[in-house]
GROMACS .gro file of C-alpha atoms in nm:
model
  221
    1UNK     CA    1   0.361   3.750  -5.882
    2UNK     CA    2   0.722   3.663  -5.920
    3UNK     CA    3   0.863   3.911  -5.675
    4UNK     CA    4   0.609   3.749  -5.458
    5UNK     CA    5   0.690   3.438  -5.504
    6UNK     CA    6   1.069   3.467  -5.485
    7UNK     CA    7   0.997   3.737  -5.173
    8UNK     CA    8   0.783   3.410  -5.022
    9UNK     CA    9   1.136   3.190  -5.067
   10UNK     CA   10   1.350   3.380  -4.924
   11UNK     CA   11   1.173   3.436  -4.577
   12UNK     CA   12   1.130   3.055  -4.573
   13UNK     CA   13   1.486   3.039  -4.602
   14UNK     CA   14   1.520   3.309  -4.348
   15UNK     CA   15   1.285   3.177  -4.085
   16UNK     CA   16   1.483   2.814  -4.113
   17UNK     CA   17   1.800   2.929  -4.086
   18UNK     CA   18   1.685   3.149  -3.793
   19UNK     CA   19   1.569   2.825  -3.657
   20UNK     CA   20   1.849   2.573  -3.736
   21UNK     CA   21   2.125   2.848  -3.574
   22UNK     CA   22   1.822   2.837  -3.241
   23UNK     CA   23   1.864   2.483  -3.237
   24UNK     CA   24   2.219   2.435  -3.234
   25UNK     CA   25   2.274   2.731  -3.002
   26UNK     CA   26   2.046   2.524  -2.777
   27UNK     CA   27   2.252   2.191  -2.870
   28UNK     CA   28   2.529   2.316  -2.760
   29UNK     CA   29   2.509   2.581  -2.467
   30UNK     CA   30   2.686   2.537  -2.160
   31UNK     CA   31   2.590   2.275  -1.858
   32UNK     CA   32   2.754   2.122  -1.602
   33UNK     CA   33   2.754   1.759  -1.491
   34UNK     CA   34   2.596   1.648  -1.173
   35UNK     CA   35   2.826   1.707  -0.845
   36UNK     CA   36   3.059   1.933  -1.087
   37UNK     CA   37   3.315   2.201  -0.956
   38UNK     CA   38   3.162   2.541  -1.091
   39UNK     CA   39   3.300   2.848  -0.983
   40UNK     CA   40   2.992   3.071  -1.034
   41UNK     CA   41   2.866   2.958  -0.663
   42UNK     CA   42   3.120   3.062  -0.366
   43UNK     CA   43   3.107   2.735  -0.193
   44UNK     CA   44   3.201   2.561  -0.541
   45UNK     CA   45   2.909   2.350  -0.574
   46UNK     CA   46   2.705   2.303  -0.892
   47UNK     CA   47   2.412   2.118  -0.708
   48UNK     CA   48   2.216   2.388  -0.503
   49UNK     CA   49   2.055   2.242  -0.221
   50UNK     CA   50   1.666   2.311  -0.197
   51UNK     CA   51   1.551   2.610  -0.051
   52UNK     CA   52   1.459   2.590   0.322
   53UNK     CA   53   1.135   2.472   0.397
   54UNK     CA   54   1.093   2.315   0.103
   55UNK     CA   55   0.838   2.016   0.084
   56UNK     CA   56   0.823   1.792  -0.241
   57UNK     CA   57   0.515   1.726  -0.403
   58UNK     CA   58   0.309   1.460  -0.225
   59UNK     CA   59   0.538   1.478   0.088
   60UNK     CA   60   0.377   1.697   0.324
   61UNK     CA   61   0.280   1.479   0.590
   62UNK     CA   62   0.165   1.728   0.816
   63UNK     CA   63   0.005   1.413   1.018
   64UNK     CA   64   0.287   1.267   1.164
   65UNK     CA   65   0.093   0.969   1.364
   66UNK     CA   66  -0.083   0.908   1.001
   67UNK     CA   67   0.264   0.861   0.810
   68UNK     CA   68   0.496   0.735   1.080
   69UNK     CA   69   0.247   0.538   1.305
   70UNK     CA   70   0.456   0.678   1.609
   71UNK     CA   71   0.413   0.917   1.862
   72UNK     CA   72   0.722   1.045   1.887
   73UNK     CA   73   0.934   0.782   1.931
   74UNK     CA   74   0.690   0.488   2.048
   75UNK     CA   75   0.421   0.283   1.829
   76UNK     CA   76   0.052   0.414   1.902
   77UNK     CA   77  -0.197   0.196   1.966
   78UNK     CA   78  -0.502   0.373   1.771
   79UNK     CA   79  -0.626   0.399   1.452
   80UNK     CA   80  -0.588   0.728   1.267
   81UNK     CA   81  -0.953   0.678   1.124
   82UNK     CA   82  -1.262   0.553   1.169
   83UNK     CA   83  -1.272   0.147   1.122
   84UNK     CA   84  -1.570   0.096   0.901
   85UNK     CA   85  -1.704  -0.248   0.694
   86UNK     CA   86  -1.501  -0.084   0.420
   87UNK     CA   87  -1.202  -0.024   0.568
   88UNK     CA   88  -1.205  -0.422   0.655
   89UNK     CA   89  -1.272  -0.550   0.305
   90UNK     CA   90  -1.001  -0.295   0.176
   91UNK     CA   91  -0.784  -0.438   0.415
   92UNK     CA   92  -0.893  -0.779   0.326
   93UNK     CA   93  -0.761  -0.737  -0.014
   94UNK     CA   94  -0.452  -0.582  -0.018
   95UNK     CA   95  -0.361  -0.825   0.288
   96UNK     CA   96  -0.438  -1.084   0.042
   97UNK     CA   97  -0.200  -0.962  -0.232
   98UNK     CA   98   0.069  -0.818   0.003
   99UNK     CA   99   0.098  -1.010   0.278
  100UNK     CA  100  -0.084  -1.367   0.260
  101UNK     CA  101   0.163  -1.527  -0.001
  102UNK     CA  102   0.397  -1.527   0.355
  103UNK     CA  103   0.184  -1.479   0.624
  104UNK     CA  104  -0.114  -1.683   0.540
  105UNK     CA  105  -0.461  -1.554   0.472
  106UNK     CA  106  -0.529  -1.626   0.827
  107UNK     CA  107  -0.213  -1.516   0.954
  108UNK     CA  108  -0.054  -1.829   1.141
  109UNK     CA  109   0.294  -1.773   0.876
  110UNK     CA  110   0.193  -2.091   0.663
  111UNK     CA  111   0.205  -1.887   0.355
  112UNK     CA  112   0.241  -2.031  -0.005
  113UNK     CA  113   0.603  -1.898   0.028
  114UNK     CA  114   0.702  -2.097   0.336
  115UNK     CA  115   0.572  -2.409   0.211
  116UNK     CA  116   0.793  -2.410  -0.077
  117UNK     CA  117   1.161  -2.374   0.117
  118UNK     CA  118   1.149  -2.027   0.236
  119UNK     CA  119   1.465  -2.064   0.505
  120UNK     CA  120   1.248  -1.824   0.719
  121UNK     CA  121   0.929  -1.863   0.845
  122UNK     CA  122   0.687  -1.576   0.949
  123UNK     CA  123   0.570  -1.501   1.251
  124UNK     CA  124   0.227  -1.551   1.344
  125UNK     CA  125   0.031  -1.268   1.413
  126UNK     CA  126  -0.183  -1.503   1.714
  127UNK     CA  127   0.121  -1.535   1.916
  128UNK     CA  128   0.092  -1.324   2.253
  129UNK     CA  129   0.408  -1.099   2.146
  130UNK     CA  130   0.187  -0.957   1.842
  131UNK     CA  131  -0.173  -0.998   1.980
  132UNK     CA  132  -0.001  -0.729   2.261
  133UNK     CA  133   0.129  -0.546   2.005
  134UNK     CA  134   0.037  -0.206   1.911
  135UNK     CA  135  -0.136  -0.086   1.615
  136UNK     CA  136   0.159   0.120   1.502
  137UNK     CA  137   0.400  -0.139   1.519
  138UNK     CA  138   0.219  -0.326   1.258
  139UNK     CA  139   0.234  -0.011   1.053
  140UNK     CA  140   0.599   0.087   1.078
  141UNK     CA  141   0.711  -0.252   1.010
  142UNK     CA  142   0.494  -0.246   0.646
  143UNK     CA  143   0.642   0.107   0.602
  144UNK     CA  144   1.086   0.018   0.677
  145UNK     CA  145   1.051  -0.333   0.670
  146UNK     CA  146   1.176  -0.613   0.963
  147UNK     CA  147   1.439  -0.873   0.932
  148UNK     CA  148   1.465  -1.035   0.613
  149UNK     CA  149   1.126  -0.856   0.535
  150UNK     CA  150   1.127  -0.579   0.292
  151UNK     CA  151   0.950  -0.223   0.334
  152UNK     CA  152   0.625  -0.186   0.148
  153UNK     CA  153   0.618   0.184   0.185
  154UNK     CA  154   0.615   0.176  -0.184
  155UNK     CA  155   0.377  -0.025  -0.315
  156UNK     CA  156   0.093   0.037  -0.099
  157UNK     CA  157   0.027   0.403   0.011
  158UNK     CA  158  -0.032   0.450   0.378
  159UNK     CA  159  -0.352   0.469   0.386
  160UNK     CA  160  -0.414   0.136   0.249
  161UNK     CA  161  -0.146   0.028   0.527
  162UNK     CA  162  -0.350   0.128   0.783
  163UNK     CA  163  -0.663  -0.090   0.611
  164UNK     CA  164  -0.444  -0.396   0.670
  165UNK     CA  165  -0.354  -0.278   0.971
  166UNK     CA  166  -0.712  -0.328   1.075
  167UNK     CA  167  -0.784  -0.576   0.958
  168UNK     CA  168  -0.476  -0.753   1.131
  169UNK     CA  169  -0.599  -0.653   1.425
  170UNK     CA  170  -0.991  -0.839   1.325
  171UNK     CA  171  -0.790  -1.159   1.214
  172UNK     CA  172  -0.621  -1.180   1.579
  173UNK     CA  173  -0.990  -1.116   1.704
  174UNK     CA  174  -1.154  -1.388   1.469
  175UNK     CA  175  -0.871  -1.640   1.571
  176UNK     CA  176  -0.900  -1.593   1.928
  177UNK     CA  177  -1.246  -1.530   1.980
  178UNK     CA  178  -1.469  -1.660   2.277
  179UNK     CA  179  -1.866  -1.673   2.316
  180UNK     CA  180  -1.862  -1.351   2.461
  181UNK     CA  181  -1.681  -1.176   2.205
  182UNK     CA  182  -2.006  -1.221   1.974
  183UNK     CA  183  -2.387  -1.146   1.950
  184UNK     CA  184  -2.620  -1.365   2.075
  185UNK     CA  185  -2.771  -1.652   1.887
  186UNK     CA  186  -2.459  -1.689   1.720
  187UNK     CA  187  -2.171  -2.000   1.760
  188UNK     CA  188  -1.799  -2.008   1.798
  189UNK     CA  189  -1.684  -2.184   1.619
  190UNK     CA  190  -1.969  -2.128   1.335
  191UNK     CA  191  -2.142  -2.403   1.244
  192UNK     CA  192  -1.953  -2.571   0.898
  193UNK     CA  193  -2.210  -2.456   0.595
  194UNK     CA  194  -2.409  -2.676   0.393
  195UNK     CA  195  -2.357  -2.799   0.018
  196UNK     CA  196  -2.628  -2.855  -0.181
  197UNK     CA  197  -2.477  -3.187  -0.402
  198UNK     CA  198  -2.115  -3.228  -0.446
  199UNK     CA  199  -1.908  -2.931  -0.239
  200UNK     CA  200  -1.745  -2.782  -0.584
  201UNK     CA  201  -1.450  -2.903  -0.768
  202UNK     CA  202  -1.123  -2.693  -0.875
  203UNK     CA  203  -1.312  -2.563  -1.220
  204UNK     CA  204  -1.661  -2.536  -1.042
  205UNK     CA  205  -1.759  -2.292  -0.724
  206UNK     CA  206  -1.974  -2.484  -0.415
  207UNK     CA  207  -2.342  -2.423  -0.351
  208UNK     CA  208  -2.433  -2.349  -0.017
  209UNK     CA  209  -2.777  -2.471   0.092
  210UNK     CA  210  -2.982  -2.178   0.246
  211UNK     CA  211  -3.082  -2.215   0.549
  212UNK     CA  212  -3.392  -2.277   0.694
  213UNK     CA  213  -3.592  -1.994   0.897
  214UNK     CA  214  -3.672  -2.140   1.233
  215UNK     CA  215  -3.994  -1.918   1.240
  216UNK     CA  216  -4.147  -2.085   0.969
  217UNK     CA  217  -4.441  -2.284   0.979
  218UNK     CA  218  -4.275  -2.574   0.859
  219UNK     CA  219  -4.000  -2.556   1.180
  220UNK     CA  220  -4.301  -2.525   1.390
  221UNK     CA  221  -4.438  -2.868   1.302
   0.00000   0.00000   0.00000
């Protein structure tokens, strides 16, 4: 039992010196500093350039219209997907967190930001200039950025540029539109909606009255 036990100790010891000496091998083995001289490569360099055709993770944009919103050089003027009611109310809300504080939930420029002293105001997106603008434009400018306006291309993905995007394009239609830009039987402008009591205060939300079914008996009379 004591052989054992003293056999037991000294591979312990063993195994942590083995492991210590590992350690500081690893501590201390040779590197070399980013942008270094090193005289192992012929052309001197310590950083190796990537291999070609390499393509980073997440950066194989094999749809060029999709990440650039050109066609070769020029904006397009299509969307690279199918505009759905979900595509609108995704647009809706990240043009609501991205781009209304300066542009305005309606898109005129009277943001939050311009009424407090911004030097600069925006643009409005219902001037003839961006009402003829194309589709890509709208989307390279969110992507690199215009003026004193700063590129988005990192905070919102491009796909979620592209639901702004379209629903840029429905704000120009909803600020410009004419009776026959809408189905029948409805107004432009729509008729203001109905409160039911007081219209709401800043702590409480509005009621809207429903309305009333012209087909119902009571209408009839």
């Amino acid at each position: 039992m004591q052989r054992f036990c003293k056999f037991s100790g000294a591979s312990v010891l063993v195994v942590v010196g083995l492991l210590a000496a590992c350690r500081i091998d690893m501590h201390v083995q040779p590197r070399i500093n980013p942008l270094a001289k090193s005289d192992f490569f012929t052309d001197q360099r310590s950083a190796r350039p990537p291999v070609e055709g390499t393509v980073a993770r997440g950066q194989l944009h094999e749809d060029s219209y999709f990440y650039s919103g050109k066609i070769a050089n020029n904006p397009g003027d299509a969307m690279p997907f199918p505009v759905t009611r979900e595509v609108l109310e995704r647009g809706r809300g990240r043009y609501n967190i991205y781009c209304a504080p300066c542009h305005s939930r309606v898109g005129d420029g009277n943001g939050f930001i311009p009424s407090r002293g911004f030097t600069r105001k925006p643009p409005s997106f219902h001037e003839q200039r961006l009402q003829k603008a194309p589709l890509g434009y709208f989307f390279d400018v969110m992507s690199n950025g215009f003026g004193i306006m700063p590129d988005y291309a990192s905070q919102i993905p491009p796909r979620d540029r592209w639901d702004i995007v379209a629903y840029i394009r429905a704000l120009q239609l909803s600020q410009n539109a004419t009776q026959a830009d809408v189905p029948s039987g409805q107004k432009v402008p729509s008729e203001s909606p109905k409160f039911q009591g007081e219209p709401g205060t800043g702590a409480s939300l509005p009621v809207i009255a429903p309305q009333a079914n012209p087909n119902s008996e009571e209408e009839k009379k």
